[in-house]
XYZ file of N, CA and C in Angstrom:
462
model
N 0.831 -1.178 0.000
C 0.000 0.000 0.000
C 0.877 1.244 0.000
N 0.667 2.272 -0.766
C 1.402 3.200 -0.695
C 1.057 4.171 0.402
N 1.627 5.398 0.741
C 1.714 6.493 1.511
C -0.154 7.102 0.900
N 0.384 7.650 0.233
C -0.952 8.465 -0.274
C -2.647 7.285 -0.115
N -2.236 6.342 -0.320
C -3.713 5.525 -0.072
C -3.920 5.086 1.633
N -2.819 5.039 2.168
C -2.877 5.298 3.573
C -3.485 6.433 3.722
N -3.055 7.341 3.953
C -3.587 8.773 4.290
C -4.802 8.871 4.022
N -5.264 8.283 2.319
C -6.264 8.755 2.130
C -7.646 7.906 3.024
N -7.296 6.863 3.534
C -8.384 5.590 3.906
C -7.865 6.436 5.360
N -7.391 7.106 5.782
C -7.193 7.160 7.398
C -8.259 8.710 7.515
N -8.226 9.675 5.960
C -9.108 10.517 5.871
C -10.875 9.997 5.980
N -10.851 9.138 5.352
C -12.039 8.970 5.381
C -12.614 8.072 6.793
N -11.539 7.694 7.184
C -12.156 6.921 8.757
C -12.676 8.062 9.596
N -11.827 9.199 9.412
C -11.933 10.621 10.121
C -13.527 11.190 9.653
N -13.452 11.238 8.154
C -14.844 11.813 8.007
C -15.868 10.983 8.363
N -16.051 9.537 8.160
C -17.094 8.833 8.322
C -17.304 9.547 9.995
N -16.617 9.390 11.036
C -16.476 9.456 12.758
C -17.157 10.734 12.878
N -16.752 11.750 11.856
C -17.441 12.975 11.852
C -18.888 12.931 11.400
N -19.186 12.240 10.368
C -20.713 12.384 9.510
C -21.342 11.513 11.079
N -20.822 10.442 11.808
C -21.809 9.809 12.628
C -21.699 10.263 14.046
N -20.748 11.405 14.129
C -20.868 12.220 15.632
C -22.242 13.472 15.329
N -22.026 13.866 13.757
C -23.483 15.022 13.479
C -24.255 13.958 13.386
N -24.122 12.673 13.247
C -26.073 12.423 13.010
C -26.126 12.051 14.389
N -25.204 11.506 15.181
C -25.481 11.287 16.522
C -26.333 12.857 17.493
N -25.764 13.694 17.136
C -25.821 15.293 18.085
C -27.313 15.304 16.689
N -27.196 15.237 15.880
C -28.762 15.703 15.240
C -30.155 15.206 15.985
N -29.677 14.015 15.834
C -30.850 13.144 16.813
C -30.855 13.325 17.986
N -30.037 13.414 18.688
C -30.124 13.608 20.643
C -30.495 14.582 20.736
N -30.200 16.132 19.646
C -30.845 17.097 20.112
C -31.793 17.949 19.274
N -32.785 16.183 18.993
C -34.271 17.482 17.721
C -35.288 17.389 19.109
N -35.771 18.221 18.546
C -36.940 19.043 19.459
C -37.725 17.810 20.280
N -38.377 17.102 19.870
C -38.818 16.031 20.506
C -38.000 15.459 22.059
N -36.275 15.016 21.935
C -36.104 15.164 22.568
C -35.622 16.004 23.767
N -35.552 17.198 23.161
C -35.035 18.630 23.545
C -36.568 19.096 24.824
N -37.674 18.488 24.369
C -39.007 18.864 24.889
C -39.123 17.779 25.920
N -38.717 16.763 25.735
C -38.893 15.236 26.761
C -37.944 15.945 28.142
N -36.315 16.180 27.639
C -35.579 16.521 28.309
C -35.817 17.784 29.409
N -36.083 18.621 29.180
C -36.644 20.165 30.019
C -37.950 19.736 30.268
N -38.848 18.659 30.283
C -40.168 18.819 30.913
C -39.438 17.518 32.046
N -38.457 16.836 32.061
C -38.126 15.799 33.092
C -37.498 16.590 34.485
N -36.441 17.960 33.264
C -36.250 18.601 34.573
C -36.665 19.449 34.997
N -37.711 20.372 34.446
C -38.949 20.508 34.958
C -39.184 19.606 36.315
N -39.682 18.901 35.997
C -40.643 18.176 36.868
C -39.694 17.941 38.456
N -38.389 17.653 37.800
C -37.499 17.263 39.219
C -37.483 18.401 39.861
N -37.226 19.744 39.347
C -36.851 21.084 40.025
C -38.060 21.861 40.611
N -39.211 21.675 39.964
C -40.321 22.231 40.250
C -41.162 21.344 41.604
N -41.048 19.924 41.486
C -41.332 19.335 42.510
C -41.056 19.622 44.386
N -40.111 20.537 44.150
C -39.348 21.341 45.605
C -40.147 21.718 45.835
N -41.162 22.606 45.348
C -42.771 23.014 45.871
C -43.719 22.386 45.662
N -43.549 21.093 46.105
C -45.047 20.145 46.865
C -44.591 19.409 47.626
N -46.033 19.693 48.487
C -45.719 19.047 49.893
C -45.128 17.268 49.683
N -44.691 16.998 50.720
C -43.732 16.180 50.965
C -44.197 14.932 50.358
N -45.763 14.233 50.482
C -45.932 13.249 49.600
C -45.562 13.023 48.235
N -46.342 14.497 47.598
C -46.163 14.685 46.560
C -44.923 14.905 45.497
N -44.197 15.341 46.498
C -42.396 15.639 45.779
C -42.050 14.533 45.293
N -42.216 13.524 45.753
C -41.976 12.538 45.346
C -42.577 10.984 44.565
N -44.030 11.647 44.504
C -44.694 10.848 43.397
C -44.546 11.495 42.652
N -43.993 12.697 42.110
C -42.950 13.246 41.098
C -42.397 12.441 39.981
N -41.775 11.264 41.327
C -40.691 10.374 40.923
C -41.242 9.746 39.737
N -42.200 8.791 40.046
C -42.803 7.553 38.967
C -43.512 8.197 37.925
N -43.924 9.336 37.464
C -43.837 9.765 35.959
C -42.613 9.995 35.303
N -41.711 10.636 36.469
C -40.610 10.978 35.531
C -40.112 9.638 35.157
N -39.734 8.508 35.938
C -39.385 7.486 35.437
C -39.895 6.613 34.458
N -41.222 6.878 33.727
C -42.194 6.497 32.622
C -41.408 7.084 31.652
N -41.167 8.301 31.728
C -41.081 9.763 30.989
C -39.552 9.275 30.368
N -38.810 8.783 31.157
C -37.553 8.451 30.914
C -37.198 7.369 29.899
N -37.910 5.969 30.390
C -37.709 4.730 30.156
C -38.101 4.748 28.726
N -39.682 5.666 28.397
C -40.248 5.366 27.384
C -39.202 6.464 26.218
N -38.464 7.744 26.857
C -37.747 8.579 25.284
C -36.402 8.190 25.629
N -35.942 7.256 26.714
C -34.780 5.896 26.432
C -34.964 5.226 25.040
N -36.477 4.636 25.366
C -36.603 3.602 24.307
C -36.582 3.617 23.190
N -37.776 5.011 22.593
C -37.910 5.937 21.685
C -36.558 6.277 21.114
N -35.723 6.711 21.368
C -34.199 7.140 21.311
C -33.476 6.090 20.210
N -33.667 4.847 21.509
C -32.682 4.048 21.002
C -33.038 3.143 19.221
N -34.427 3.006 19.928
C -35.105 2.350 18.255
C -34.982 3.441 17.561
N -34.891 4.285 17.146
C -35.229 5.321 16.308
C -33.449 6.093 16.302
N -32.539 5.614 16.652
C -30.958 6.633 16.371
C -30.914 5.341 15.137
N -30.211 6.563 14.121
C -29.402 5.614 12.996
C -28.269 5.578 13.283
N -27.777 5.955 14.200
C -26.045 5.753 14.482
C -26.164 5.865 16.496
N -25.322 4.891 16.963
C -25.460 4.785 18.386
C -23.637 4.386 17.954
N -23.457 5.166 19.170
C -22.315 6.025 19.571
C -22.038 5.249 20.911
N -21.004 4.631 21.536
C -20.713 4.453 22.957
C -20.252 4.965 23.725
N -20.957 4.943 25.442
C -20.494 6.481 25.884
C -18.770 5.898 26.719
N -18.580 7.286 25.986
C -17.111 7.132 26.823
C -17.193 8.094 28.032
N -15.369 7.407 28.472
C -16.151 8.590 30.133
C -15.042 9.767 30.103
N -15.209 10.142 28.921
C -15.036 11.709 28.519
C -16.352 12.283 28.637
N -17.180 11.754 28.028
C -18.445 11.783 27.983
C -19.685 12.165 28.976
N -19.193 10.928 29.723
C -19.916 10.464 31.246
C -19.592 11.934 32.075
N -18.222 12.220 32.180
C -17.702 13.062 32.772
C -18.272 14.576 32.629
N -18.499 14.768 31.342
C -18.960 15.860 30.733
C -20.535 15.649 31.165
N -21.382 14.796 31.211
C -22.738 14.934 32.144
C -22.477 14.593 33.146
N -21.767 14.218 34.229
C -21.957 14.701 35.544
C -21.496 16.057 35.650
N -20.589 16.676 34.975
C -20.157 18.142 35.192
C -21.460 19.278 35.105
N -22.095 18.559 33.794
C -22.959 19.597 33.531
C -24.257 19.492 34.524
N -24.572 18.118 34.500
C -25.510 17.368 35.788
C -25.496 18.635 37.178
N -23.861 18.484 37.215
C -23.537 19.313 38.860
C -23.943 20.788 38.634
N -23.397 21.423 37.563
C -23.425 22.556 37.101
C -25.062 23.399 36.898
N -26.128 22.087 36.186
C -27.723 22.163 36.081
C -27.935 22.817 37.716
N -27.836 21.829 38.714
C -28.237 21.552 40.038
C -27.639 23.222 40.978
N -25.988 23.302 40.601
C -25.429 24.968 41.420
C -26.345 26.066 40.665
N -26.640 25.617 39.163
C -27.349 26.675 38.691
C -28.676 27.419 39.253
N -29.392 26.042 39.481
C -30.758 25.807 39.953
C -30.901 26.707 41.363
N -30.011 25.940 42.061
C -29.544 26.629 43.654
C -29.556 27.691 43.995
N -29.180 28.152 42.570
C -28.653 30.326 42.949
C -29.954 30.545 41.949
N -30.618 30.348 41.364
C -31.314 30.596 40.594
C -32.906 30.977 41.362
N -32.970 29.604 42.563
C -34.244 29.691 43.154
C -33.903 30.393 44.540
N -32.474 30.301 45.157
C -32.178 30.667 46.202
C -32.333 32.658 45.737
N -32.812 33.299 44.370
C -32.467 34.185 44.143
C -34.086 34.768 43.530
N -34.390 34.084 43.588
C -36.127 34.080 43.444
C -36.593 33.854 44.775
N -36.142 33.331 45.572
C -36.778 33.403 46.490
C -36.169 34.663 47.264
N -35.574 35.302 47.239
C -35.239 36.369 48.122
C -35.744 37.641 47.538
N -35.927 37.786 46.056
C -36.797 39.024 45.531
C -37.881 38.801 46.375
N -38.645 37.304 46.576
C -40.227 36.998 46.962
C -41.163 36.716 46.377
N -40.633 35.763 45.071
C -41.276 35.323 44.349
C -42.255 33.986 44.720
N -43.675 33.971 44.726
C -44.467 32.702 45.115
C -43.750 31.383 45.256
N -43.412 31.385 43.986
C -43.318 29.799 43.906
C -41.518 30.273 43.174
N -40.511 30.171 44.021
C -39.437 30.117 43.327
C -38.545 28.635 42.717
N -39.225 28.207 43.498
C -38.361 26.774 42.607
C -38.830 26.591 41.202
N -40.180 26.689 40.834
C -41.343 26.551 40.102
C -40.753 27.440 38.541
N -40.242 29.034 39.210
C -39.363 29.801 37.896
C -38.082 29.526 37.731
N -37.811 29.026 38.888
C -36.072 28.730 38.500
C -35.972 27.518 37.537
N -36.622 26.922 37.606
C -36.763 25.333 36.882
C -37.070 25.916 35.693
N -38.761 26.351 35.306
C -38.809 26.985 33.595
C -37.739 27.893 33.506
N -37.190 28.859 34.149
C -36.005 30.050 33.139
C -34.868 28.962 32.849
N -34.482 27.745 33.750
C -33.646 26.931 33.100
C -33.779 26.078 32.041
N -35.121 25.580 32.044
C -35.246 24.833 31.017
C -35.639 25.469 29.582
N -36.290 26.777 29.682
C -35.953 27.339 28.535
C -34.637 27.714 28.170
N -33.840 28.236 28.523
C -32.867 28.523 28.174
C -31.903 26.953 27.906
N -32.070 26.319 28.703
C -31.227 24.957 28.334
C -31.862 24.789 26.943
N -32.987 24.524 26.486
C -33.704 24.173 25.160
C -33.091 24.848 24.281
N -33.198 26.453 24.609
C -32.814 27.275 23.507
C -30.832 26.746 23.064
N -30.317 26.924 24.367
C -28.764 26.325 24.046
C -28.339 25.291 23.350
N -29.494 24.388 23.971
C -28.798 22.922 23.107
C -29.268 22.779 21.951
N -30.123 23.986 21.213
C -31.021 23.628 19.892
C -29.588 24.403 19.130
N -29.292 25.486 19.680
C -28.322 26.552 19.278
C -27.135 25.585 18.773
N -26.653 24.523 19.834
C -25.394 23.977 20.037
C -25.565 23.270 18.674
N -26.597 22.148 19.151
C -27.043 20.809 17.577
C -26.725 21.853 16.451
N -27.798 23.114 16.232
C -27.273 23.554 14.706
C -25.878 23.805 14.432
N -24.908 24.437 15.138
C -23.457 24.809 15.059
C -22.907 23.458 14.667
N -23.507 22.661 16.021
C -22.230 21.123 15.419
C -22.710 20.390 14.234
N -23.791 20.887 13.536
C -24.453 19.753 12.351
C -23.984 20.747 11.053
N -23.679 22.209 11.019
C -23.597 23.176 10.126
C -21.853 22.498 9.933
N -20.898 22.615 11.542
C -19.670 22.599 11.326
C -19.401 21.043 10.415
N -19.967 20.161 10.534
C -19.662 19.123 9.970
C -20.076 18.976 8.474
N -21.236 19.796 7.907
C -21.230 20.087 6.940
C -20.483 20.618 6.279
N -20.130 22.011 6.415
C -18.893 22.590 6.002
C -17.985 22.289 6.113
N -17.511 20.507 6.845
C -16.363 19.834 7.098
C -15.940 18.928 5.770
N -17.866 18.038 5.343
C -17.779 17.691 4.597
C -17.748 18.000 2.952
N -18.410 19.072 2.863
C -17.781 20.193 1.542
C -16.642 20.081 1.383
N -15.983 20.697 2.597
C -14.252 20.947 2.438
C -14.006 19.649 1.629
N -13.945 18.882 2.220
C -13.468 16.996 1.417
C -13.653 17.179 0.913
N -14.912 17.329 0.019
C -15.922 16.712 -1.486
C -14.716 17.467 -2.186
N -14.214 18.666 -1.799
C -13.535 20.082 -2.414
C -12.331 19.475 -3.345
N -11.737 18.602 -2.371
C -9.762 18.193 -2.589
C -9.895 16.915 -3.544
């Protein structure tokens, strides 16, 4: 095998990894699940305001809510990706990061004197999380496009 057909088969291992990291990020973050996702945490963050039974029959929808756009997810990705714990790492960070957000968010609603502050801290996050990660998916599905042009180009 020569130099140049090396290179070139090691290019295209690169682009294929790229075309199935955008369809991976296309699918994890279309609206469907973008809407599953912010109404789960919704439900966890907003639950801080009901009384004590209730906080926690919280629990067993969200876990319906989960299992079933798990399932949904998985039948329906054309490319499944394995998580690495670069990965893993990067959602517990952000996991931790959701939760300090939340903290100062309601701990800061509640001191203006807002009714129900857990209740806004939860929607201003989950809109804005929606709006970010819709923001993020288009950037990383545009950059890989314009990745794959470049190729088609040479």
């Amino acid at each position: 095998m020569a130099f140049h057909d090396v290179h070139d088969a090691l290019d295209d291992v690169r682009r294929r990894g790229e075309q199935a990291h955008a369809e991976h990020v296309r699918h994890g973050l279309s609206w469907p699940y973008l809407l599953a996702g912010a109404l789960l945490v919704f439900a966890a963050f907003a639950s801080f305001e009901l009384p004590n039974p209730w906080g926690g029959a919280v629990l067993f929808p969200s876990l319906l809510l989960v299992a079933g756009t798990l399932a949904v997810y998985l039948r329906k990705a054309r490319v499944r990706m394995r998580l690495t714990s670069k990965d893993a790492l990067y959602g517990v960070a952000a996991g931790l990061g959701l939760v300090a957000l939340f903290r100062l968010l309601s701990g800061l609603a509640e001191a203006v004197g807002v009714p129900a502050p857990h209740v806004v801290a939860a929607a201003a996050l989950c809109v804005a999380g929606v709006l970010i990660a819709s923001r993020w998916g288009a950037v990383a599905v545009a950059r890989e496009q314009s990745a794959r042009e470049e190729s088609e180009r040479r």
